[in-house]
Coordinates of C-alpha atoms and ligand atoms in Angstrom, one line a residue:
Chain A
M1 CA 49.3 48.1 196.8
Q2 CA 45.7 47.7 197.7
K3 CA 43.4 46.4 195.0
E4 CA 40.4 48.5 194.1
A5 CA 37.1 46.8 194.7
P6 CA 35.3 46.0 191.4
K7 CA 32.5 48.4 190.6
I8 CA 29.1 46.8 190.6
F9 CA 26.7 47.8 187.9
K10 CA 23.0 47.1 188.0
V11 CA 21.9 45.9 184.5
D12 CA 18.3 45.8 183.5
P13 CA 17.7 43.5 180.5
K14 CA 14.2 44.8 180.0
F15 CA 15.2 48.4 179.6
K16 CA 16.3 48.0 175.9
H17 CA 12.8 46.7 175.0
E18 CA 11.3 49.8 176.4
L19 CA 13.8 52.0 174.5
L20 CA 13.3 50.1 171.2
K21 CA 9.7 51.1 171.1
I22 CA 10.5 54.8 170.9
T23 CA 10.7 56.6 167.6
G24 CA 14.4 57.1 166.7
A25 CA 15.8 54.4 169.0
E26 CA 14.7 51.4 166.9
K27 CA 18.1 50.6 165.5
I28 CA 20.3 50.4 168.6
M29 CA 20.8 46.7 168.3
L30 CA 22.6 47.2 165.0
C31 CA 25.5 49.1 166.7
F32 CA 28.8 47.2 166.4
Q33 CA 30.7 49.6 168.7
C34 CA 33.0 51.0 166.0
G35 CA 33.3 54.4 167.9
T36 CA 32.8 56.6 164.9
C37 CA 30.1 58.5 166.8
T38 CA 32.5 59.3 169.7
A39 CA 35.4 60.2 167.4
D40 CA 33.3 62.8 165.5
C41 CA 31.4 64.3 168.4
P42 CA 32.2 67.9 169.3
V43 CA 31.4 67.3 172.9
A44 CA 33.3 64.0 173.3
L45 CA 36.3 65.8 171.9
R46 CA 36.3 68.1 174.9
V47 CA 34.6 66.2 177.7
N48 CA 35.8 62.8 178.9
E49 CA 32.6 61.6 180.5
F50 CA 30.6 62.1 177.3
R51 CA 30.9 59.1 175.0
P52 CA 28.0 58.4 172.6
R53 CA 29.3 54.9 171.8
Q54 CA 29.3 54.2 175.5
I55 CA 25.8 55.6 175.8
V56 CA 24.5 53.1 173.2
E57 CA 26.2 50.2 175.0
D58 CA 24.9 51.4 178.5
A59 CA 21.4 51.7 177.0
R60 CA 21.5 48.2 175.6
L61 CA 22.7 46.8 179.0
G62 CA 20.1 48.8 180.8
L63 CA 22.5 50.7 183.0
K64 CA 19.8 53.1 184.0
E65 CA 21.5 54.6 187.0
T66 CA 24.7 55.4 185.0
L67 CA 22.6 56.9 182.2
F68 CA 20.2 58.9 184.3
S69 CA 22.3 60.3 187.1
G70 CA 24.5 63.4 186.4
D71 CA 24.1 65.5 183.3
T72 CA 25.7 63.1 180.7
L73 CA 22.5 62.6 178.7
W74 CA 21.9 66.3 178.5
L75 CA 25.3 67.2 177.1
C76 CA 24.4 66.3 173.5
T77 CA 24.0 69.4 171.4
G78 CA 21.9 67.6 168.9
C79 CA 24.3 68.4 166.1
Y80 CA 23.6 65.1 164.2
T81 CA 27.2 64.5 163.2
C82 CA 27.1 61.0 164.7
Y83 CA 23.8 60.3 163.1
E84 CA 25.1 61.3 159.7
R85 CA 28.3 59.2 159.9
C86 CA 27.2 56.0 161.7
P87 CA 27.9 53.1 159.4
Q88 CA 25.0 51.2 160.9
D89 CA 22.5 54.0 160.7
V90 CA 21.9 53.8 164.4
K91 CA 20.5 57.4 164.6
V92 CA 22.4 58.1 167.9
T93 CA 21.1 61.7 168.2
D94 CA 17.5 60.5 168.2
M95 CA 18.4 57.7 170.5
I96 CA 19.8 60.1 173.1
A97 CA 16.6 62.2 172.8
A98 CA 14.6 59.0 173.4
L99 CA 16.7 58.2 176.5
R100 CA 15.9 61.7 177.8
T101 CA 12.2 61.1 177.5
L102 CA 12.6 57.9 179.5
A103 CA 14.7 59.7 182.1
V104 CA 12.0 62.4 182.4
K105 CA 9.3 59.6 182.9
E106 CA 11.4 58.5 185.9
G107 CA 11.7 62.0 187.3
Y108 CA 15.1 62.9 186.0
I109 CA 14.9 66.2 184.1
H110 CA 17.8 68.5 183.7
P111 CA 17.0 71.8 185.6
S112 CA 17.8 73.9 182.5
F113 CA 15.4 71.9 180.4
R114 CA 12.7 72.3 183.0
M115 CA 13.3 76.1 182.9
L116 CA 13.0 76.2 179.2
I117 CA 9.8 74.2 179.1
D118 CA 8.4 76.4 181.9
S119 CA 9.1 79.4 179.7
M120 CA 7.3 77.7 176.8
A121 CA 4.2 77.2 179.0
K122 CA 4.2 80.8 180.2
N123 CA 5.2 82.7 177.1
G124 CA 4.8 80.3 174.2
Y125 CA 8.5 80.7 173.5
I126 CA 11.6 79.0 174.9
Y127 CA 13.2 82.4 175.0
E128 CA 10.6 85.1 175.7
I129 CA 10.0 87.9 173.3
T130 CA 9.6 91.0 175.5
D131 CA 8.5 94.6 175.0
F132 CA 12.2 95.4 174.6
E133 CA 12.5 93.2 171.5
N134 CA 9.3 94.6 170.1
E135 CA 10.6 98.2 170.7
L136 CA 13.7 97.4 168.7
R137 CA 11.5 96.0 165.9
A138 CA 9.5 99.2 165.9
D139 CA 12.7 101.3 165.6
M140 CA 13.5 99.3 162.5
G141 CA 10.0 99.8 161.1
L142 CA 8.9 96.2 161.7
P143 CA 5.6 95.2 163.3
A144 CA 5.6 93.5 166.7
A145 CA 6.2 89.7 166.7
P146 CA 3.0 87.8 166.4
K147 CA 1.4 87.1 169.8
V148 CA 1.4 83.4 170.6
N149 CA -2.0 81.8 171.1
L150 CA -1.2 80.6 174.7
D151 CA -4.6 79.0 175.1
E152 CA -3.6 76.5 172.4
V153 CA -0.2 75.9 173.9
S154 CA -1.7 75.1 177.2
K155 CA -4.4 72.8 175.7
I156 CA -1.7 70.8 174.0
M157 CA 0.3 70.5 177.2
K158 CA -2.7 69.3 179.1
K159 CA -3.9 66.9 176.5
T160 CA -0.5 65.2 176.2
G161 CA 0.0 65.2 179.9
L162 CA 3.2 67.3 179.7
N163 CA 2.2 69.4 182.7
K164 CA 1.8 66.4 184.9
L165 CA 4.9 64.7 183.5
T166 CA 7.2 67.7 184.3
G167 CA 5.2 69.3 187.1
I168 CA 5.2 72.7 185.4
T169 CA 2.4 75.1 186.1
M170 CA 0.3 76.4 183.2
E171 CA -1.1 79.8 182.5
E172 CA -4.8 79.6 182.7
G173 CA -6.3 80.6 179.3
Chain B
M1 CA 16.1 92.1 151.8
A2 CA 13.3 89.7 150.9
E3 CA 11.5 92.6 149.2
A4 CA 14.5 93.4 147.1
L5 CA 14.2 89.9 145.7
G6 CA 10.5 90.0 145.1
V7 CA 9.6 87.8 148.1
E8 CA 6.7 88.8 150.3
L9 CA 6.8 87.5 153.9
V10 CA 3.6 87.2 155.9
D11 CA 3.5 86.8 159.7
M12 CA 1.7 83.7 161.0
K13 CA -0.9 84.8 163.4
G14 CA -0.9 83.0 166.8
S15 CA 2.2 81.0 166.0
G16 CA 4.8 80.3 168.6
C17 CA 7.9 78.4 169.4
C18 CA 7.8 74.7 168.5
G19 CA 9.9 74.0 171.6
T20 CA 12.8 73.0 169.4
T21 CA 14.8 69.9 170.1
Y22 CA 14.3 70.6 173.8
M23 CA 10.6 69.7 173.7
E24 CA 11.0 66.5 171.7
S25 CA 13.7 65.4 174.3
I26 CA 11.1 65.8 177.1
D27 CA 8.0 64.3 175.5
H28 CA 7.9 63.1 171.9
K29 CA 4.2 63.6 171.4
T30 CA 4.1 67.1 172.8
G31 CA 7.0 68.0 170.5
L32 CA 5.2 66.8 167.5
A33 CA 2.0 68.6 168.4
M34 CA 3.6 71.9 169.2
A35 CA 5.4 71.9 165.8
A36 CA 2.2 70.6 164.0
R37 CA 0.2 73.5 165.5
N38 CA 2.5 76.0 163.7
I39 CA 2.3 74.0 160.4
C40 CA -1.5 74.0 160.7
I41 CA -1.5 77.8 160.9
A42 CA 0.5 78.0 157.6
E43 CA -1.8 75.3 156.0
E44 CA -4.8 77.4 156.9
M45 CA -3.1 80.4 155.2
G46 CA -2.3 78.3 152.2
L47 CA 1.4 79.3 152.4
D48 CA 4.7 77.5 152.8
I49 CA 6.7 78.2 155.9
V50 CA 10.1 80.1 155.8
T51 CA 12.3 80.0 158.8
L52 CA 15.4 82.1 159.6
C53 CA 16.6 79.7 162.2
N54 CA 18.2 76.3 161.6
G55 CA 16.6 74.8 164.7
C56 CA 13.0 75.7 163.6
F57 CA 13.9 74.5 160.2
E58 CA 15.0 71.1 161.5
V59 CA 12.1 70.5 163.9
L60 CA 9.3 71.8 161.5
T61 CA 10.8 69.9 158.5
K62 CA 11.1 66.7 160.5
V63 CA 7.6 66.9 162.0
N64 CA 6.1 67.8 158.6
K65 CA 7.8 64.8 157.0
I66 CA 6.9 62.3 159.7
L67 CA 3.3 63.4 159.9
K68 CA 2.9 63.3 156.1
E69 CA 4.4 59.8 155.9
E70 CA 3.1 58.0 159.1
K71 CA -0.6 57.8 159.4
K72 CA -0.6 56.4 162.9
L73 CA 1.4 59.3 164.3
R74 CA -0.7 61.8 162.3
D75 CA -3.9 60.4 163.7
E76 CA -2.4 60.6 167.2
V77 CA -1.3 64.2 166.8
N78 CA -4.6 65.2 165.2
G79 CA -6.2 63.6 168.3
V80 CA -4.4 66.4 170.3
L81 CA -5.0 69.2 167.7
I82 CA -8.7 68.6 167.6
E83 CA -8.9 70.3 171.0
L84 CA -7.8 73.4 169.1
N85 CA -10.1 72.8 166.2
R86 CA -7.1 72.3 164.0
E87 CA -6.0 69.4 161.8
F88 CA -2.7 68.6 160.2
K89 CA -3.3 68.0 156.5
G90 CA 0.2 67.9 155.0
T91 CA -0.3 70.6 152.4
V92 CA 2.6 72.9 152.8
E93 CA 6.4 72.8 152.7
V94 CA 8.9 74.1 155.3
K95 CA 12.0 76.0 154.0
H96 CA 14.9 77.7 155.5
F97 CA 15.6 81.2 154.2
V98 CA 18.8 79.9 152.5
K99 CA 16.9 77.0 150.9
M100 CA 14.3 79.5 149.6
L101 CA 17.0 81.7 148.2
V102 CA 18.5 78.7 146.4
E103 CA 15.4 76.9 145.3
D104 CA 12.7 79.5 144.8
V105 CA 14.6 82.7 144.0
G106 CA 17.6 81.2 142.4
I107 CA 21.3 82.0 142.7
D108 CA 21.4 83.2 139.0
K109 CA 18.6 85.7 139.6
I110 CA 20.3 87.0 142.8
E111 CA 23.6 87.4 140.9
G112 CA 21.8 89.5 138.3
L113 CA 20.6 91.9 141.0
I114 CA 23.9 92.5 142.8
K115 CA 24.7 96.2 143.0
R116 CA 27.7 96.3 145.3
S117 CA 30.7 94.0 145.1
F118 CA 32.6 92.6 148.0
K119 CA 35.5 91.5 145.9
G120 CA 38.6 90.9 148.1
L121 CA 36.6 90.0 151.2
K122 CA 37.3 86.6 152.7
V123 CA 34.3 85.0 154.3
A124 CA 34.1 82.0 156.6
V125 CA 30.6 80.6 156.4
H126 CA 29.1 78.7 159.4
P127 CA 26.3 76.7 157.9
G128 CA 25.4 75.3 161.3
C129 CA 24.1 71.9 161.9
H130 CA 20.4 71.7 160.9
L131 CA 20.7 73.4 157.5
L132 CA 22.3 70.2 156.5
R133 CA 21.8 67.5 159.1
P134 CA 20.1 65.0 159.4
S135 CA 20.4 64.9 155.6
D136 CA 17.8 62.2 155.1
I137 CA 15.3 64.5 156.6
M138 CA 16.5 68.0 155.5
E139 CA 17.2 66.9 151.9
F140 CA 19.2 70.0 151.2
D141 CA 22.7 70.2 150.0
D142 CA 25.5 67.7 150.6
P143 CA 26.0 67.1 154.3
E144 CA 29.8 66.7 154.1
V145 CA 30.7 69.0 151.2
P146 CA 27.9 71.7 151.1
I147 CA 28.0 74.3 148.4
F148 CA 24.8 76.4 148.4
F149 CA 25.6 78.7 151.3
D150 CA 29.1 79.3 149.9
S151 CA 27.5 80.1 146.5
L152 CA 25.4 82.8 148.1
I153 CA 28.5 84.4 149.4
N154 CA 30.4 84.1 146.2
V155 CA 27.7 86.0 144.2
T156 CA 28.5 89.1 146.2
G157 CA 32.0 89.0 144.9
A158 CA 33.4 87.9 148.3
Q159 CA 35.1 84.6 148.5
S160 CA 33.9 81.8 150.8
V161 CA 37.0 80.1 152.1
N162 CA 37.4 76.5 153.3
Y163 CA 38.7 76.1 156.9
P164 CA 39.1 73.2 159.3
N165 CA 36.0 72.1 161.2
K166 CA 33.7 74.3 159.1
L167 CA 30.8 72.0 159.7
E168 CA 31.2 71.9 163.5
C169 CA 28.3 72.8 165.8
C170 CA 28.3 76.2 167.5
A171 CA 27.1 74.5 170.7
A172 CA 24.6 77.2 171.6
A173 CA 22.2 74.4 172.6
L174 CA 24.6 73.6 175.5
L175 CA 24.5 77.2 176.9
A176 CA 21.8 76.3 179.4
V177 CA 23.5 73.0 180.4
R178 CA 27.2 73.9 180.6
E179 CA 28.0 77.5 179.6
E180 CA 31.8 77.3 179.8
L181 CA 31.8 74.3 177.5
A182 CA 29.5 75.9 175.0
S183 CA 31.7 79.0 174.9
K184 CA 34.8 76.9 174.6
I185 CA 33.5 75.1 171.6
A186 CA 32.4 78.3 169.9
L187 CA 35.6 80.2 170.6
E188 CA 37.8 77.4 169.1
K189 CA 36.0 77.9 165.8
V190 CA 36.3 81.7 166.1
A191 CA 40.1 81.3 166.6
T192 CA 40.3 79.2 163.4
V193 CA 38.2 81.6 161.4
K194 CA 40.5 84.4 162.4
K195 CA 43.3 82.6 160.7
Y196 CA 41.5 82.0 157.4
A197 CA 39.0 84.8 156.8
D198 CA 38.1 88.5 157.4
I199 CA 34.6 87.9 158.8
M200 CA 32.3 85.0 159.7
V201 CA 28.8 84.7 158.2
T202 CA 26.0 82.7 159.8
S203 CA 22.6 81.4 158.5
C204 CA 21.0 80.9 161.9
P205 CA 20.4 83.6 164.5
F206 CA 21.2 81.3 167.4
C207 CA 24.6 80.5 165.9
Y208 CA 25.0 84.2 165.3
L209 CA 24.4 85.1 168.9
Q210 CA 26.6 82.3 170.1
Y211 CA 29.6 83.5 168.1
E212 CA 29.1 87.1 169.0
T213 CA 28.3 86.6 172.7
S214 CA 31.1 84.1 173.3
Q215 CA 33.6 86.6 172.0
I216 CA 32.2 89.5 174.0
T217 CA 32.3 87.5 177.3
A218 CA 35.7 85.9 176.6
S219 CA 38.8 87.1 178.5
E220 CA 40.9 87.4 175.4
S221 CA 39.9 89.5 172.4
Y222 CA 39.2 87.8 169.1
D223 CA 37.5 90.7 167.1
V224 CA 36.1 88.4 164.5
S225 CA 33.1 90.2 163.1
V226 CA 30.0 88.0 162.8
I227 CA 27.5 89.0 160.1
H228 CA 24.1 87.4 159.4
L229 CA 23.6 86.2 155.8
P230 CA 20.7 88.6 155.0
Q231 CA 22.8 91.5 156.1
L232 CA 25.7 90.8 153.7
L233 CA 23.4 89.8 150.9
G234 CA 21.2 92.9 151.6
L235 CA 24.3 95.2 151.3
A236 CA 25.2 93.5 148.1
L237 CA 21.7 94.0 146.8
G238 CA 22.1 97.8 147.4
L239 CA 20.4 98.2 150.8
N240 CA 22.2 100.4 153.3
Y241 CA 23.9 99.8 156.6
E242 CA 21.0 101.2 158.7
E243 CA 18.3 99.3 156.9
L244 CA 20.1 96.1 157.7
A245 CA 20.5 97.1 161.3
L246 CA 24.3 96.5 161.1
Y247 CA 24.7 99.0 164.0
E248 CA 23.2 96.3 166.2
N249 CA 26.1 93.9 165.6
R250 CA 28.2 94.0 168.7
I251 CA 31.6 93.4 167.1
D252 CA 33.3 96.0 165.0
T253 CA 32.1 95.8 161.4
S254 CA 34.9 97.9 159.8
K255 CA 35.9 95.1 157.5
I256 CA 32.5 95.4 155.9
K257 CA 32.3 99.2 156.0
E258 CA 35.4 99.4 153.7
F259 CA 33.2 98.2 150.9
L260 CA 30.4 100.7 151.4
Ligands
SF4_301 S1 29.0 55.0 165.0 FE1 27.1 53.7 165.0 S2 27.9 51.6 165.0 FE2 29.6 52.9 165.5 S3 29.6 52.9 167.7 FE3 28.4 54.7 167.1 S4 26.3 54.0 167.1 FE4 27.6 52.1 167.1
SF4_302 S1 24.4 64.7 168.1 FE1 25.1 64.7 170.2 S2 26.2 62.8 170.5 FE2 26.0 63.1 168.3 S3 27.9 64.1 167.6 FE3 26.4 65.7 168.1 S4 26.7 66.2 170.3 FE4 27.7 64.3 169.9

């Protein structure tokens, strides 16, 4: 039987320091790899490649390529079960969100997230409220949903640099 | 339904989506500023915020708490909001509709106003994630053994039942990333609920949609009626089927109709 060549991973010891600076990721060094997060995760229960405990370890090792390629990072639903039950208070959910912000900085953004943010810039909502919804509201005797101040949304996105970061186009106010 | 309890709801002019957890996953500062903009509108009105959605509740509560407590972040966010001539001051609270019912209206008061009993109806509540978690931020109910949502069901005479995985996520947030997985997670809960209860009741419109849509698009039929909490409470308070737009529910509501 032929032996499989060992897989080579590129570690980046500096990566964890970058991550530790982000709100929510400050406690990753406290993780003792007990696996509670993975055991209680609704996604890990059904998807083999999604393992929150592994994500913490990969992040500490700086396995950027493993973390950023594919849609692993984007499979977390944000349910906070792991956050609630981690004996070391690692705040895994917030750490995954922090990892996503780093992925975005390096040009990795899940296409579905780009679409949602795009909608936010155009409509002021992740899911647009259209005339159809407002007609339904009218049928029930409700006033139309308040109109978003899009000028303000666009000013925020420009000031924080979100438009440049994600390459989305803004509605001109 | 709010009117029946003496609550007046006022629209927030110019408000919009806070971008939910999607926005904070892309850029933390933009996430904070988007949510803070909405909180500022409420501050200017001098009113607390009530949300019907667990996601809005989580993001707005978290941002409100962080910005009240951390001066450095508050200054940073106010540095963005100044472009809009707004300033986060930290003068209002954020509440979910369920939290408002429990803390401001009071379960006893609601019980006294019940006009129609649902005695004999078995209800599986789906509290959803962010009504409870992260509990150090949400500070509402016990995150592992919650009771408030169940109490709001029990005052109607119906019985809120326990069932396995009651606190599991509906996975609606995954719809855009991996739809089949999101539906699979939702349908497994629906199948459990079918064994333990007559109907399912949600506190968040996104969970509501997820449990209804996943059933409608599934190849097998589950027929578990999903009702939104204000609809069931509204009926118990004496409002009628049409007023509560129950005709919009896409799964047969006959289990509820029996009581009308
Ligand atoms: S539950 Fe906490 S300590 Fe245990 S593996 Fe997960 S992050 Fe690490
Ligand atoms: S927050 Fe994400 S990683 Fe944690 S249990 Fe939920 S889905 Fe899994």
